[in-house]
Tab-separated table of C-alpha atoms in Angstrom:
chain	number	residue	atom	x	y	z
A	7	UNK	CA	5.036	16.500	-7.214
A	8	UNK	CA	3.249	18.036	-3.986
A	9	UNK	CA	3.897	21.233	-2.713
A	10	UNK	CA	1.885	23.370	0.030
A	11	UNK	CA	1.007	26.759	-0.208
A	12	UNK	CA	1.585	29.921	1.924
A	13	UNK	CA	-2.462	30.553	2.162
A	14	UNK	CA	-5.572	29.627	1.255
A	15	UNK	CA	-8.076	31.887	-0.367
A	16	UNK	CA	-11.570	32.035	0.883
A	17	UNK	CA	-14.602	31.684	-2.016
A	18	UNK	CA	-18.010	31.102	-2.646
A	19	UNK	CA	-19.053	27.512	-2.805
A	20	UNK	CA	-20.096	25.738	-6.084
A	21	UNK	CA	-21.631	22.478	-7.360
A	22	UNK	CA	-18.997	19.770	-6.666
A	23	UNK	CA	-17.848	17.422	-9.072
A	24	UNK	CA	-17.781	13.830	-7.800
A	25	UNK	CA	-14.498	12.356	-7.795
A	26	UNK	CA	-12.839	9.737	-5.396
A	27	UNK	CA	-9.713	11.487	-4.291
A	28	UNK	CA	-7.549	13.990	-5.761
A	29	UNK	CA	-5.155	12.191	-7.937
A	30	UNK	CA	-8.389	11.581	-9.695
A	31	UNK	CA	-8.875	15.169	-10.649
A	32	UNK	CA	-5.293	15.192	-11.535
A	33	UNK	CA	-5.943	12.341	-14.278
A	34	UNK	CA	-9.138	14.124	-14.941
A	35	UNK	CA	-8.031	17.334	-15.843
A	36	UNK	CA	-7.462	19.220	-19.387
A	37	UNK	CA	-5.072	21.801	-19.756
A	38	UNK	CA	-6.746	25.253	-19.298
A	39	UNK	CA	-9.739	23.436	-17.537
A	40	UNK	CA	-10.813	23.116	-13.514
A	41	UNK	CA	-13.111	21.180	-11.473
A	42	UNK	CA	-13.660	20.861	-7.451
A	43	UNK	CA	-12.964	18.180	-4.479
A	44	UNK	CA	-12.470	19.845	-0.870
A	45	UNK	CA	-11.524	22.773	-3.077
A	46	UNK	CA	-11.106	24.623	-6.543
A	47	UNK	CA	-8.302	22.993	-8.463
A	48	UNK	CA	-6.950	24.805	-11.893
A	49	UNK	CA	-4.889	23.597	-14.624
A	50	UNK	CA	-3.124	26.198	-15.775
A	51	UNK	CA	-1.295	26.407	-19.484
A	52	UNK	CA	2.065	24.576	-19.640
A	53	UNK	CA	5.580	25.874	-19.138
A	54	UNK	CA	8.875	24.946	-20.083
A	55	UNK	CA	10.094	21.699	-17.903
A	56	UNK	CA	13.324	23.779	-16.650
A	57	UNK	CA	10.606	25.822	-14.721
A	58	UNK	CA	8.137	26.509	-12.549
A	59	UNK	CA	4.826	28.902	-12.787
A	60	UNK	CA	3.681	30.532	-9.464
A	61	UNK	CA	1.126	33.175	-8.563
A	62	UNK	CA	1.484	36.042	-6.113
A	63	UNK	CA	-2.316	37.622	-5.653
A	64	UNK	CA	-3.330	41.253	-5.305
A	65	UNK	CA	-2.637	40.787	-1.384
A	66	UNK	CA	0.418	39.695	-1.484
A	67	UNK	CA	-0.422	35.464	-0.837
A	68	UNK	CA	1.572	33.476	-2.847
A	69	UNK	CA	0.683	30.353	-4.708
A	70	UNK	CA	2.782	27.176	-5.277
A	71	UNK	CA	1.213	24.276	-7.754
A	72	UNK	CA	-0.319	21.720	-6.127
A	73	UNK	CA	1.366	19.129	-8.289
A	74	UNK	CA	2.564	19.772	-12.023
A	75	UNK	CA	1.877	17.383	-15.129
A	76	UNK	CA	3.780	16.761	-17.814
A	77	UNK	CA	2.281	17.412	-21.419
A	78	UNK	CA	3.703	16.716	-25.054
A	79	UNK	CA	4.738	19.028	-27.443
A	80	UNK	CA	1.038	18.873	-29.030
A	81	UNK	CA	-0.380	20.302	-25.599
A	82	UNK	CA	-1.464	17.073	-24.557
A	83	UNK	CA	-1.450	16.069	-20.554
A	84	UNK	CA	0.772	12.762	-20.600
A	85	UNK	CA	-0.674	10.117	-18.361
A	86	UNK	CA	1.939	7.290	-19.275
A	87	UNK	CA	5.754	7.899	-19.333
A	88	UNK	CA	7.026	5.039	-19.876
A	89	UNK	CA	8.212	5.685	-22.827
A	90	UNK	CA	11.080	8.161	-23.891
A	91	UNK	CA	9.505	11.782	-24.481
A	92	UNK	CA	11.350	15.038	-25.870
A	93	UNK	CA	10.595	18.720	-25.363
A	94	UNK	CA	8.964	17.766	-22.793
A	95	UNK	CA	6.575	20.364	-20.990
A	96	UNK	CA	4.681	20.649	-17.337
A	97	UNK	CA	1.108	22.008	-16.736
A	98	UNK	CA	0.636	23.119	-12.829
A	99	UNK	CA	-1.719	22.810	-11.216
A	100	UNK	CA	-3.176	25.416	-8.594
A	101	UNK	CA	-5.342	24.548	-5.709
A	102	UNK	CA	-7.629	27.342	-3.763
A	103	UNK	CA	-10.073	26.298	-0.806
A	104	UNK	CA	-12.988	27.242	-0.753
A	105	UNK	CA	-16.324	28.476	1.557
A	106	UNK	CA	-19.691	29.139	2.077
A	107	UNK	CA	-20.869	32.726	1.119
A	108	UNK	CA	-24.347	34.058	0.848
A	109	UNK	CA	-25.037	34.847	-2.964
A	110	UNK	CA	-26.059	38.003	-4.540
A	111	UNK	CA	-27.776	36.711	-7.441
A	112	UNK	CA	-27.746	33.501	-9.542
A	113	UNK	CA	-27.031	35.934	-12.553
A	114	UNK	CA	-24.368	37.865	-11.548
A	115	UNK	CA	-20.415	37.239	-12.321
A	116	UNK	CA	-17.881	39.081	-9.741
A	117	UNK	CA	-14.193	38.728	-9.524
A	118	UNK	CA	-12.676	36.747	-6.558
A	119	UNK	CA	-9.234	36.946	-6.639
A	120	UNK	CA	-6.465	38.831	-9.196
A	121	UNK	CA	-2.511	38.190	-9.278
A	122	UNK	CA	0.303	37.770	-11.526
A	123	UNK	CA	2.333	34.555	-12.755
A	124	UNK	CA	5.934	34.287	-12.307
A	125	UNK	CA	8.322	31.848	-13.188
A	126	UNK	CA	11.388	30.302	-10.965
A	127	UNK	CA	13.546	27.681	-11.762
A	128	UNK	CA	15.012	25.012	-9.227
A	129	UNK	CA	16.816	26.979	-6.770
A	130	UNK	CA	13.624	29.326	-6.770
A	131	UNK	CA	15.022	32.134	-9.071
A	132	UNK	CA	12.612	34.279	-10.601
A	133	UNK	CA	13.066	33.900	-14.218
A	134	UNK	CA	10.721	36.613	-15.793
A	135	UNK	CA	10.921	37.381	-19.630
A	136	UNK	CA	8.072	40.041	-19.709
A	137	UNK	CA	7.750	40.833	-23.273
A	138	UNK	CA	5.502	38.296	-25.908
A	139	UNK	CA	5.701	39.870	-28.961
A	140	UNK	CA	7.644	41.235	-32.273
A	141	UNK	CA	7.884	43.075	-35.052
A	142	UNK	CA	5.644	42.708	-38.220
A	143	UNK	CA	6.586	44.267	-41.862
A	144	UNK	CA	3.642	44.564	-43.883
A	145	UNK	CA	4.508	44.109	-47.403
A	146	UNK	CA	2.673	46.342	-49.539
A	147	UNK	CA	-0.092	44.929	-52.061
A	148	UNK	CA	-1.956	47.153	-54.742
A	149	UNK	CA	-0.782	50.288	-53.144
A	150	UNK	CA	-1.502	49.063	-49.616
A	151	UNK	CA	0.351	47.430	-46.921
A	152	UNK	CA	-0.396	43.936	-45.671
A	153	UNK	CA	-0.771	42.848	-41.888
A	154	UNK	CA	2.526	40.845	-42.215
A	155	UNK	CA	4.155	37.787	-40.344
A	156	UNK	CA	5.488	38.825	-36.774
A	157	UNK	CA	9.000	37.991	-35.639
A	158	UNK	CA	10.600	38.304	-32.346
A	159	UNK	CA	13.695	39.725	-31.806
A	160	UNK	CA	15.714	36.253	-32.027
A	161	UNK	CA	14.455	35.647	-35.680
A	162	UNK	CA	15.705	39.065	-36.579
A	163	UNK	CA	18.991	39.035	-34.906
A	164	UNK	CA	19.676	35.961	-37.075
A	165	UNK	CA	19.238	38.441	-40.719
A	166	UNK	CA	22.067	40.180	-41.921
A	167	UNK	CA	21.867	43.575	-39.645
A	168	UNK	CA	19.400	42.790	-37.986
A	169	UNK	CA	21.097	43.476	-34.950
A	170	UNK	CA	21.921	47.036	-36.507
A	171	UNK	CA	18.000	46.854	-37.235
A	172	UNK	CA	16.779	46.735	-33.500
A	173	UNK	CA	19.742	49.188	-32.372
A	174	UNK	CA	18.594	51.682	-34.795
A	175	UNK	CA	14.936	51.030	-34.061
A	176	UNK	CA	14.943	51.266	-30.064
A	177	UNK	CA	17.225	54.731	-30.698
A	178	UNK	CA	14.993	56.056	-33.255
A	179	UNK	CA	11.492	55.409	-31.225
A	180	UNK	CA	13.441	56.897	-28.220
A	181	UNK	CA	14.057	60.038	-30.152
A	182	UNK	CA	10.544	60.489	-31.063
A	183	UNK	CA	9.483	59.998	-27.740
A	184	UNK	CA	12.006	62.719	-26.545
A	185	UNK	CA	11.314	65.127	-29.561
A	186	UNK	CA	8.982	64.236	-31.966
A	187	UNK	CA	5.718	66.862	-32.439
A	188	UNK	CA	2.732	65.286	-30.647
A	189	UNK	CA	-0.827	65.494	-33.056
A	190	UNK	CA	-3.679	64.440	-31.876
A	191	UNK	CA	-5.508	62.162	-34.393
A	192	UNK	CA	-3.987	59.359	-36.736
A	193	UNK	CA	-6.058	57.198	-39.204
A	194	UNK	CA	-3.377	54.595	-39.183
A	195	UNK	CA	-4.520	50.756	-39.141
A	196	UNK	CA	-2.653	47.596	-39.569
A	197	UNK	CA	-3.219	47.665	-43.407
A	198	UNK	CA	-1.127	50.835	-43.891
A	199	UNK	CA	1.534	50.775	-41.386
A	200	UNK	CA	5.043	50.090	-42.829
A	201	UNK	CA	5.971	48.746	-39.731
A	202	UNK	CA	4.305	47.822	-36.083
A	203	UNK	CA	5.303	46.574	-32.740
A	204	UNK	CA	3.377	44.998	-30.757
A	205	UNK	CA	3.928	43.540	-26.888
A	206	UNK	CA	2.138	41.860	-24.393
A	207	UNK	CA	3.647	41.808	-20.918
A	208	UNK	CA	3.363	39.335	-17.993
A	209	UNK	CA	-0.144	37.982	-17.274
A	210	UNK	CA	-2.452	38.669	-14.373
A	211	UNK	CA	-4.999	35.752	-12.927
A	212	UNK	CA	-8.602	36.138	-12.816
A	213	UNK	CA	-11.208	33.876	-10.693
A	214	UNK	CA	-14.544	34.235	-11.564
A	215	UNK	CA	-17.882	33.595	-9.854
A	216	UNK	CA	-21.108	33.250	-12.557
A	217	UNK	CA	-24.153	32.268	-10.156
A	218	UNK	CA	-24.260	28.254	-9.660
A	219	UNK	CA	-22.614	27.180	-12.651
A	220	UNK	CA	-18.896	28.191	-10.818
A	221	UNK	CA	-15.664	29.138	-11.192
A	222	UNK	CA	-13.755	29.931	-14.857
A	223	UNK	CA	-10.297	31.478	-15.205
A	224	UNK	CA	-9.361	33.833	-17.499
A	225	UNK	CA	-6.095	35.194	-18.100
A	226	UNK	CA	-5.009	38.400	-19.456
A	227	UNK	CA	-1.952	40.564	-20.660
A	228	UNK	CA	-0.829	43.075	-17.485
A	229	UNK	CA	-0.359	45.128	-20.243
A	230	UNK	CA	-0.830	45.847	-23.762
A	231	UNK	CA	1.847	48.038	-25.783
A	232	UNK	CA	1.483	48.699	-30.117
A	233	UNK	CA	3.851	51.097	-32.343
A	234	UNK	CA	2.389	51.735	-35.372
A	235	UNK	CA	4.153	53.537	-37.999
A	236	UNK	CA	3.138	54.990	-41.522
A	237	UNK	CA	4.642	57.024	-44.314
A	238	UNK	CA	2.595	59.768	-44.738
A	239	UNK	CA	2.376	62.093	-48.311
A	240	UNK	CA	4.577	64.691	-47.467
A	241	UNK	CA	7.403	62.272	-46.601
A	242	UNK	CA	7.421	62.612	-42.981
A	243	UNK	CA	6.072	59.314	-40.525
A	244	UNK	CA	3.279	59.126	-38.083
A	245	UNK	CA	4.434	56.776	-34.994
A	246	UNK	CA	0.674	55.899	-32.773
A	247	UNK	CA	2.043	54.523	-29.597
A	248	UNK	CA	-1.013	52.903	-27.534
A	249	UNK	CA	-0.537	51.662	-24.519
A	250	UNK	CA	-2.927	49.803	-22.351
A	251	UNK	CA	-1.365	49.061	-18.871
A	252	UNK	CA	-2.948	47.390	-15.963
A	253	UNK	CA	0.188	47.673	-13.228
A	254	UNK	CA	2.706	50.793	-13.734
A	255	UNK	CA	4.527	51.796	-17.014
A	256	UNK	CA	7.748	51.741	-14.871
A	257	UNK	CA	7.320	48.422	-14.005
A	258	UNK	CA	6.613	46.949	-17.207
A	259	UNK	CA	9.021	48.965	-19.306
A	260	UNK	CA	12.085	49.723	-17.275
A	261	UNK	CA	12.582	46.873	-14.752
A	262	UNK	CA	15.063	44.323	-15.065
A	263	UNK	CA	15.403	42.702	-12.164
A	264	UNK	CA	12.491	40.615	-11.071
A	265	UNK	CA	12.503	39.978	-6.726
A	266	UNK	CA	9.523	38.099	-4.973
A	267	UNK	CA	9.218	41.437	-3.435
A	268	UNK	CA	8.789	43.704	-6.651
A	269	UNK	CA	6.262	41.342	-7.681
A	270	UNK	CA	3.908	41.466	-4.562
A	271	UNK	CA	4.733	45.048	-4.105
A	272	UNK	CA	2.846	45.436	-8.114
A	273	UNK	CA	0.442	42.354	-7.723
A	274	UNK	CA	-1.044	44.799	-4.697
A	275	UNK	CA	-1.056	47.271	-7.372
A	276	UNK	CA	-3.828	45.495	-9.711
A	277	UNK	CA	-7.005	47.577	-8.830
A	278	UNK	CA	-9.495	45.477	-9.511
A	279	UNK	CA	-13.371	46.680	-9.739
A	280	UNK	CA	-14.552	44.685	-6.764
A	281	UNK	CA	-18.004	45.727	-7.533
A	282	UNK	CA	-18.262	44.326	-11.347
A	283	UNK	CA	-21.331	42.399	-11.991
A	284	UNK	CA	-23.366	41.640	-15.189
A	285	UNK	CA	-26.352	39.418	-16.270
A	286	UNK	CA	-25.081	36.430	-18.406
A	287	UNK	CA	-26.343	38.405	-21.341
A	288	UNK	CA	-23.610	40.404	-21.042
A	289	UNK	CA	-20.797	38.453	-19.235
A	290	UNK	CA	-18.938	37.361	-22.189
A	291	UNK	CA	-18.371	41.796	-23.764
A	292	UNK	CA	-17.211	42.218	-20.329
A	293	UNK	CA	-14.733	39.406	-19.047
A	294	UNK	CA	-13.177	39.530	-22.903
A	295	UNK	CA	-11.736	43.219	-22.601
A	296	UNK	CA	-11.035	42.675	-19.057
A	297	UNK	CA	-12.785	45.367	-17.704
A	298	UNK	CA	-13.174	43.979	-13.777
A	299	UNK	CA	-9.913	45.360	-13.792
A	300	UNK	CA	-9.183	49.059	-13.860
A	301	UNK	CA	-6.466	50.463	-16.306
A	302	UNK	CA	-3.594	52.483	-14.623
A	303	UNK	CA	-2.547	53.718	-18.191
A	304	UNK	CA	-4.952	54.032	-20.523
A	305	UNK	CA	-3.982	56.004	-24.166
A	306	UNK	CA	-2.960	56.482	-27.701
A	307	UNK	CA	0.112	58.779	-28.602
A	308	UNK	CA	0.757	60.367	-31.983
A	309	UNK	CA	3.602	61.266	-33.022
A	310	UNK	CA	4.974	63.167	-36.391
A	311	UNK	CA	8.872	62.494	-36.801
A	312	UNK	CA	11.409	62.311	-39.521
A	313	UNK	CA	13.358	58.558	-40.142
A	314	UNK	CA	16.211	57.903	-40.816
A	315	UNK	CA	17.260	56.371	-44.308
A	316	UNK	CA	19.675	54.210	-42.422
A	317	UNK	CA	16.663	52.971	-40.319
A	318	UNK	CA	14.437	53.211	-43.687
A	319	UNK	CA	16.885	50.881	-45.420
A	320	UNK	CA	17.344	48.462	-42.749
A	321	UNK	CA	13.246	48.046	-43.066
A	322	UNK	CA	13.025	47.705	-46.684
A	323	UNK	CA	16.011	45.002	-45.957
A	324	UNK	CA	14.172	43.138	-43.593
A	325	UNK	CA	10.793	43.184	-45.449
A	326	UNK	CA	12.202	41.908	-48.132
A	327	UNK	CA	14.405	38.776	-46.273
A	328	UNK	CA	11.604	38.102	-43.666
């Protein structure tokens, strides 16, 4: 499957790989992995076979694959399919020329080029689920709580009430927001939270220069989002909402509708730190938090609200069935 895209995206040169042709790197290439010929080639993570991943970048390009792979269930890129396969899922493949720019320093890593994945479907559609994430019920163990097992919302729904679960949930966290008192510390953890939510939203696309050995990719959550919430003595619960947003809390919590337009308008959005540069002693603390990107929202809110034994019930319930 070949498809051209809107616009190429100048970088700095690297080391080539030698390969004959291009179908050759295609054959060649892992999931996760990329390489070079006439240009940087990227095989990004597979998606469901009903769709198709994309990338708008921070100015507003967009990005078609190349040509898309299929891969088993196991994450495996298929090279023969002859045979019969099921679940069957497709790996794209991005392709991003390249050019000659003076370096700065052998030692240095900068950031080239930032955007978000979308997905479409065949009649170009943006499909766009942008939560990843759950609920986890820590079950408590001598006196403390366990991490727990996370569940998304389509394993609860199937538990008796757990419909009546989320309702109550999404109305309760609302109220606290609205009119719960605000505190300003919290020693709450994952190991004494009786409950915690936890999202990631869509991910953003990082190319990344480190001196001659060239490019890597890393992707990241646009943004990070964890309710914790613990009983405290007097009877009364502590809710630490921290959020960790790298495009607009509007965007990732309210919108609905997902156009081409709203997502260049918010890829432009991604302020990246064009300046970032380390020595390879330090490269790996900074690309793992992210930081060549700068936060739009950046903080932890504590809240002290009663719950509701309805809502306290429906917990317990759950905790006990999950």
């Amino acid at each position: 499957m070949n498809i051209t895209w809107n616009k190429t995206v100048s970088m700095v040169d690297s080391e080539k790989e030698t390969y004959e042709s291009e179908e050759e790197i295609l054959q060649s290439l892992s999931l996760g992995e990329s390489t070079y010929f006439d240009g940087y080639f990227y095989s990004a993570a597979f998606t469901a076979a009903s769709q198709q991943m994309n990338l708008v970048d921070s100015e507003g390009n967009v990005y078609m694959p190349v040509a898309v792979r299929p891969v088993s269930e196991s994450g495996e890129v298929i090279a023969d399919l002859t045979t019969e396969q099921e679940d069957l899922m497709y790996s794209p493949v991005f392709r991003f020329e390249t050019g000659q720019t003076e370096l700065d320093s052998l030692e240095t890593m900068r950031v080239l080029l930032t955007g978000l994945t979308y997905w479409v479907d065949e009649e170009g559609t943006i499909l766009y689920d942008p939560i990843i994430g759950g609920f986890r019920f820590p079950i408590v163990e001598n006196g403390t709580y366990s991490s727990g097992i996370g569940y998304d919302t389509a394993e609860i729904r199937k538990q008796e009430d757990g419909d009546t679960f989320l309702e109550d949930y999404e109305a309760w966290i609302h109220d606290v927001q609205e009119e719960g008192t605000i505190v300003k510390t919290a020693e709450t953890t994952t190991y004494d939270a009786v409950l915690i939510y936890e999202v990631e939203y869509p991910d953003y696309f990082e190319l990344v220069y480190e001196g001659s050995v060239g490019y890597e990719v890393y992707t990241w959550p646009v943004g990070t989002l964890t309710i914790q919430i613990r009983e405290k003595d007097d009877g009364e619960y502590e809710i630490v909402e921290t959020r960790n947003y790298y495009l607009s809390q509007e965007f990732l919590e309210n919108t609905e509708q997902y156009t081409l337009d709203i997502m260049k308008e918010n890829a432009e959005e991604l302020s990246v730190n064009a300046t970032s540069s380390v020595t390879d002693a330090v490269r790996d603390a900074i690309t793992m938090n992210a930081s060549s990107l700068n936060p739009v929202v950046d903080e932890t809110v504590v809240y002290v609200a009663d719950m509701p034994d309805e809502l306290k019930s429906l917990i317990d319930e759950l905790r006990s069935a999950l």
